[in-house]
Coordinates of C-alpha atoms (C1' of nucleotides) in Angstrom, one line a residue:
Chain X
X13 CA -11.8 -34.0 46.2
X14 CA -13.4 -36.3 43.2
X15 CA -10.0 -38.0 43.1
X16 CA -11.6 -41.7 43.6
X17 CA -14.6 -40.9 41.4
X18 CA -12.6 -39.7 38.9
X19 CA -10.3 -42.8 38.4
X20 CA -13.2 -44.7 38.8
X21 CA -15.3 -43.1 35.6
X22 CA -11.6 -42.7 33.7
X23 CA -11.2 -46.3 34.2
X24 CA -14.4 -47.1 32.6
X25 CA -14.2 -44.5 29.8
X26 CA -12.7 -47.4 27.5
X27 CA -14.7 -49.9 25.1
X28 CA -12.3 -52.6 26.2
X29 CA -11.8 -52.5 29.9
X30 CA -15.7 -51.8 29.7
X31 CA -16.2 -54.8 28.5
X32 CA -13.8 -56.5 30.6
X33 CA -15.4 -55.6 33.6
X34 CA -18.9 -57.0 31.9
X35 CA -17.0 -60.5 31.7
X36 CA -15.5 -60.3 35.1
X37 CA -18.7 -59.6 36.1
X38 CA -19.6 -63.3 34.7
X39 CA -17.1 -64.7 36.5
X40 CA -12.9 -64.9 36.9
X41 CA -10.8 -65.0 34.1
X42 CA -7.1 -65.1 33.1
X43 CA -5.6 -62.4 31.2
X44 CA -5.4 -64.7 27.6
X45 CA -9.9 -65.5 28.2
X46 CA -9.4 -61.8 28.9
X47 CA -7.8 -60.5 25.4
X48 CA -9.2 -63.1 23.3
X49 CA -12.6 -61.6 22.4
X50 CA -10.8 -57.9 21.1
X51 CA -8.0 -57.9 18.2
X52 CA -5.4 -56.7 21.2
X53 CA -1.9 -57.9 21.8
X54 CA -0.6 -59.1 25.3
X55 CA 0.6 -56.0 26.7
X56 CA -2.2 -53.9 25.7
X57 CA -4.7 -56.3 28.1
X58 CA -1.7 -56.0 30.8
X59 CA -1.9 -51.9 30.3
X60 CA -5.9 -52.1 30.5
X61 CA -6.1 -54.5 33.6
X62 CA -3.5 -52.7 35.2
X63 CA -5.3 -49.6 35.2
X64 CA -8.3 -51.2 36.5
X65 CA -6.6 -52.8 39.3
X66 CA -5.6 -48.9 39.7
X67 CA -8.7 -47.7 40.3
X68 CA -9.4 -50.4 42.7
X69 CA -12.2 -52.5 40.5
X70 CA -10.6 -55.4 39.7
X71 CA -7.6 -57.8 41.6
X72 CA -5.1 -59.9 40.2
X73 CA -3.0 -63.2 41.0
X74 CA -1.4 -65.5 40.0
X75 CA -2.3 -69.2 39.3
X76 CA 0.0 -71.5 37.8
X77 CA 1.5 -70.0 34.9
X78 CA -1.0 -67.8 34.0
X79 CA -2.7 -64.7 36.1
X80 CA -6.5 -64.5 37.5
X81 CA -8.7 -61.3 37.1
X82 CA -11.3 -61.0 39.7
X83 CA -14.0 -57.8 39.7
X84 CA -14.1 -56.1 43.1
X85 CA -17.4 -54.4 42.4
X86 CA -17.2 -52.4 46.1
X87 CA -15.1 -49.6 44.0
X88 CA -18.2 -48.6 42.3
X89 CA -19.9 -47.7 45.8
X90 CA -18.2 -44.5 45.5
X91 CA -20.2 -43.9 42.3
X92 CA -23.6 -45.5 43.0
X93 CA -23.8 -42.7 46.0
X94 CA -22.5 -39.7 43.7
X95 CA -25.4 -41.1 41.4
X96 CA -28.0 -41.4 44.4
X97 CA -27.1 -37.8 45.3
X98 CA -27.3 -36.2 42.2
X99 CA -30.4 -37.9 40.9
X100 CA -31.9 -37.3 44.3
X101 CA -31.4 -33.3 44.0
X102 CA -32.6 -33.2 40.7
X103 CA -35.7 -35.2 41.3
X104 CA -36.7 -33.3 44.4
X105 CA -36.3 -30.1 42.1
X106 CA -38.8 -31.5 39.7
X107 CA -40.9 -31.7 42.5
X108 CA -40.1 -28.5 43.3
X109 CA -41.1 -27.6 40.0
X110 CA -44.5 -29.2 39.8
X111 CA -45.7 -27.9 42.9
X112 CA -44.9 -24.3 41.3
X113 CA -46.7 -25.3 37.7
X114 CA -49.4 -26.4 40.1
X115 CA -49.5 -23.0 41.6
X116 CA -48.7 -20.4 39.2
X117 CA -48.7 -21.8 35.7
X118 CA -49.0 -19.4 32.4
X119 CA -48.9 -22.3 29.5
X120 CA -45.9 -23.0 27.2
Chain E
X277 CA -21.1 -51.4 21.4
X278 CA -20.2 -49.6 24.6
X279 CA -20.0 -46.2 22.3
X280 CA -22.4 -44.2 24.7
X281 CA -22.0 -45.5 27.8
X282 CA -17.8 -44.8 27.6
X283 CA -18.8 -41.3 26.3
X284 CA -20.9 -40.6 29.6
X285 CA -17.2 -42.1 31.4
X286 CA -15.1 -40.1 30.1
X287 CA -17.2 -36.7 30.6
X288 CA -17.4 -37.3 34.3
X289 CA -13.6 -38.8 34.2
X290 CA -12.4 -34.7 35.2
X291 CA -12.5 -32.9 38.6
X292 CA -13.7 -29.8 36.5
X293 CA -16.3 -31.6 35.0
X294 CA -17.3 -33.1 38.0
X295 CA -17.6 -30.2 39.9
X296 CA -19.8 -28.8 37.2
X297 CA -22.5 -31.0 37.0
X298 CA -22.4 -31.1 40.7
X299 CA -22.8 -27.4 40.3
X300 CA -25.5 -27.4 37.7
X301 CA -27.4 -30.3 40.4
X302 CA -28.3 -27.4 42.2
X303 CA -29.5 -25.4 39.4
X304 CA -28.8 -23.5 35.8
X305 CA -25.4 -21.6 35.5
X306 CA -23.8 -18.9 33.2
X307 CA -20.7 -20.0 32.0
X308 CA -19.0 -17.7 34.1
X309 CA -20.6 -18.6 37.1
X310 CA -19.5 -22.3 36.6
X311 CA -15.9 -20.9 35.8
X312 CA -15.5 -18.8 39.3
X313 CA -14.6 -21.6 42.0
X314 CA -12.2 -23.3 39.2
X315 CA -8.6 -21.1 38.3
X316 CA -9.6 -22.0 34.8
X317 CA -9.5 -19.7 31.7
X318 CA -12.6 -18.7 29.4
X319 CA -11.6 -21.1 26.9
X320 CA -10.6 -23.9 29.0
X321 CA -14.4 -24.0 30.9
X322 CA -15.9 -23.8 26.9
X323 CA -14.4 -27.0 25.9
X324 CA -14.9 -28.4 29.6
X325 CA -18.6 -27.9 29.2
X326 CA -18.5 -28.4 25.1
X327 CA -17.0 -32.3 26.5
X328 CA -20.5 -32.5 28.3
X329 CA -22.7 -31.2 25.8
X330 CA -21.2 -33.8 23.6
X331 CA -21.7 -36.7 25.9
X332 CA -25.6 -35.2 26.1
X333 CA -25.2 -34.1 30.4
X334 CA -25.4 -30.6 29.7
X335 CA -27.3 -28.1 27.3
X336 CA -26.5 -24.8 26.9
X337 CA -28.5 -21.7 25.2
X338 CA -27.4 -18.0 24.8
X339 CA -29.6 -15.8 27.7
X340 CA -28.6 -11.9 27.1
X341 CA -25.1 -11.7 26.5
X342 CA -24.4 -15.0 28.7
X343 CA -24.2 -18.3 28.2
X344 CA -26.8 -20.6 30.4
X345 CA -26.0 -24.3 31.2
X346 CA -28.6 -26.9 32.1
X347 CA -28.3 -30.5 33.4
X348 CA -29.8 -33.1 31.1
X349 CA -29.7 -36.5 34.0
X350 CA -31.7 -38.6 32.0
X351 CA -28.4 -38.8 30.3
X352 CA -27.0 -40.6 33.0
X353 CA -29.8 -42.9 32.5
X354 CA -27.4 -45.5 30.2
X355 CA -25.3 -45.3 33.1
X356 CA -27.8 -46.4 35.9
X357 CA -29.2 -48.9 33.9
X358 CA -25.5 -50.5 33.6
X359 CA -24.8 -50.6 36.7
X360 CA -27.8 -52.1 37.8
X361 CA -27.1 -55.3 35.7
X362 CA -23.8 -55.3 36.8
X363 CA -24.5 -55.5 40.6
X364 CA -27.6 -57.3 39.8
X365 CA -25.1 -60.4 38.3
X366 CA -23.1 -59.8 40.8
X367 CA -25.3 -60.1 43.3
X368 CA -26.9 -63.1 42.4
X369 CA -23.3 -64.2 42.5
X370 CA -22.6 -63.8 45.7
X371 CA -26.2 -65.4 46.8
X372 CA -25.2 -68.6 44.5
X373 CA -21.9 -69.1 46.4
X374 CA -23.6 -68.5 50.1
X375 CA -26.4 -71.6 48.9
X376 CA -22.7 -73.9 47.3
X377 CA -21.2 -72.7 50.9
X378 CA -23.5 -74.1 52.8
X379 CA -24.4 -77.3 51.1
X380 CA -20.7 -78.2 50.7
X381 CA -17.9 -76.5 52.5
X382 CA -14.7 -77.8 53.3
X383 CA -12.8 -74.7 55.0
X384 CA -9.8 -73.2 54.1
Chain D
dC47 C1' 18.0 -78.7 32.5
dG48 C1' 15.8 -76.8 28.3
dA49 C1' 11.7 -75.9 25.6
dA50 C1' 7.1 -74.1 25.6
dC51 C1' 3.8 -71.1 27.5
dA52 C1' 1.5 -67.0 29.9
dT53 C1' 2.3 -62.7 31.1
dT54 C1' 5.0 -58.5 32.0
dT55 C1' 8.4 -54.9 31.2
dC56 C1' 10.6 -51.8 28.1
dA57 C1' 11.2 -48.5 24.5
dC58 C1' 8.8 -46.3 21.5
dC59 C1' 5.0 -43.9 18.5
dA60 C1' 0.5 -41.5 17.0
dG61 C1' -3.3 -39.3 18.5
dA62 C1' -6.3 -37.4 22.2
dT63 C1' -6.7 -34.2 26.1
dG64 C1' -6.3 -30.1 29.1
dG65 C1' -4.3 -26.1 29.2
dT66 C1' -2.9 -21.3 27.4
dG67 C1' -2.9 -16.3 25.2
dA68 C1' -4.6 -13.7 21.3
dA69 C1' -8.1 -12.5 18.3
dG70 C1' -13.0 -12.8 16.9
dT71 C1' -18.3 -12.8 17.7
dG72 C1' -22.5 -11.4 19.6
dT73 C1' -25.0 -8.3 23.1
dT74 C1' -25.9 -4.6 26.1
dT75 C1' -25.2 0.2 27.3
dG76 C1' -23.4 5.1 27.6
Chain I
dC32 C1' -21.8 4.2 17.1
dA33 C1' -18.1 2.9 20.3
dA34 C1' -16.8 0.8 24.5
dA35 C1' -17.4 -2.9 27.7
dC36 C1' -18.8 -7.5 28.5
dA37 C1' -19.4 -12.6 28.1
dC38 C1' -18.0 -16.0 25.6
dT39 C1' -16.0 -18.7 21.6
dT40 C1' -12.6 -19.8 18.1
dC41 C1' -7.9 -20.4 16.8
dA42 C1' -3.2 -21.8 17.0
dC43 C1' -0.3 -23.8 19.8
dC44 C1' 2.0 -26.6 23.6
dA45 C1' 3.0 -30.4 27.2
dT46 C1' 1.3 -34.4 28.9
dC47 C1' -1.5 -38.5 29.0
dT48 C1' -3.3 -42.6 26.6
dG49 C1' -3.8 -46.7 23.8
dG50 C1' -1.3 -49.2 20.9
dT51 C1' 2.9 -51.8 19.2
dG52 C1' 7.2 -55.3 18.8
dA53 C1' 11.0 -57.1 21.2
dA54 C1' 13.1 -58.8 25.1
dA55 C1' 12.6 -60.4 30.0
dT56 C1' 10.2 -63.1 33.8
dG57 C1' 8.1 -66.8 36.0
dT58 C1' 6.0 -71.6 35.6
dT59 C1' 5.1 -76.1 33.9
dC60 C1' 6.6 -80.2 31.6
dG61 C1' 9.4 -83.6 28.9

DNA sequence: CGAACATTTCACCAGATGGTGAAGTGTTTG
DNA sequence: CAAACACTTCACCATCTGGTGAAATGTTCG
């Protein structure tokens, strides 16, 4: 049922591909403009992408010898509405809430 | 850098856990009310919920001989906040390609 | 073609995570 | 006080995860 979501928050619950979405975000990059800012070998940043091109964030391909990451920021739609709703509920039980203190209240 | 932020990821990066703050959304919850729609044991739903006390979603205080959980959203906050300048890049992205597209497009 | 380069695949390891049953803690209640 | 209840803590296990070095793959270039 929270399958997509799920992914999508595992894929993020990582320092590194965190930040690698933040510098897709800035524009394309290859895998090596990828790794260079963290202390992380070649197959580690091939693991990471990978498991954000998993979750549907990010695509690959290749150009020339070396391979271009591009963020596909439609995968966190699922999120931004799972957000909306739950914000929304909590806010209209504030609401709720105020309208009662307004009503009935007895101090702290 | 990203300590917080891939905290609140990973404590929403479970079905269980998802399901509970969707739960707790709707209002407070003893721990075995959160526990009944999951085939979870006692001990299992303590450290589910212990994961989002941790990453600061959830409080929890003793009522009677239960246990009552509470959602904390304004820890989701971090969350919002990153997104927003995420899409907010992106989006001027997007608008700064449509402006290069039309002033100078040569098909594909 | 062969060397250099960019990346991936493979085999492996240490530590985190999600789960369990059994025993312990704190709180009503007969 | 003892039994029942609602959890938590403990000890443990299987699996997942992030990391590595070594070897393989695909691509450009002399």
């Amino acid at each position: 049922m929270f399958d997509v979501l799920t992914t999508t928050f595992g894929a993020l619950a990582d320092p590194t591909r965190l930040a690698i979405v933040g510098r897709l975000s800035r524009g394309d990059a290859t895998m090596g403009e990828l790794a260079e800012p963290h202390r992380i070998t070649p197959p580690a940043m091939t693991k990471h992408v990978g498991v954000l091109v998993d979750a549907g964030l990010v695509s690959r391909r290749r150009v020339g010898r070396t391979v271009v990451c591009t963020l596909r920021p439609e995968a966190l739609s699922e999120m931004e509405r799972w957000l909306d709703d739950l914000t929304a509920y909590w806010n209209s039980t504030v609401d709720r809430l105020e309208e009662l203190l307004r009503g009935d209240h007895d101090g702290d």
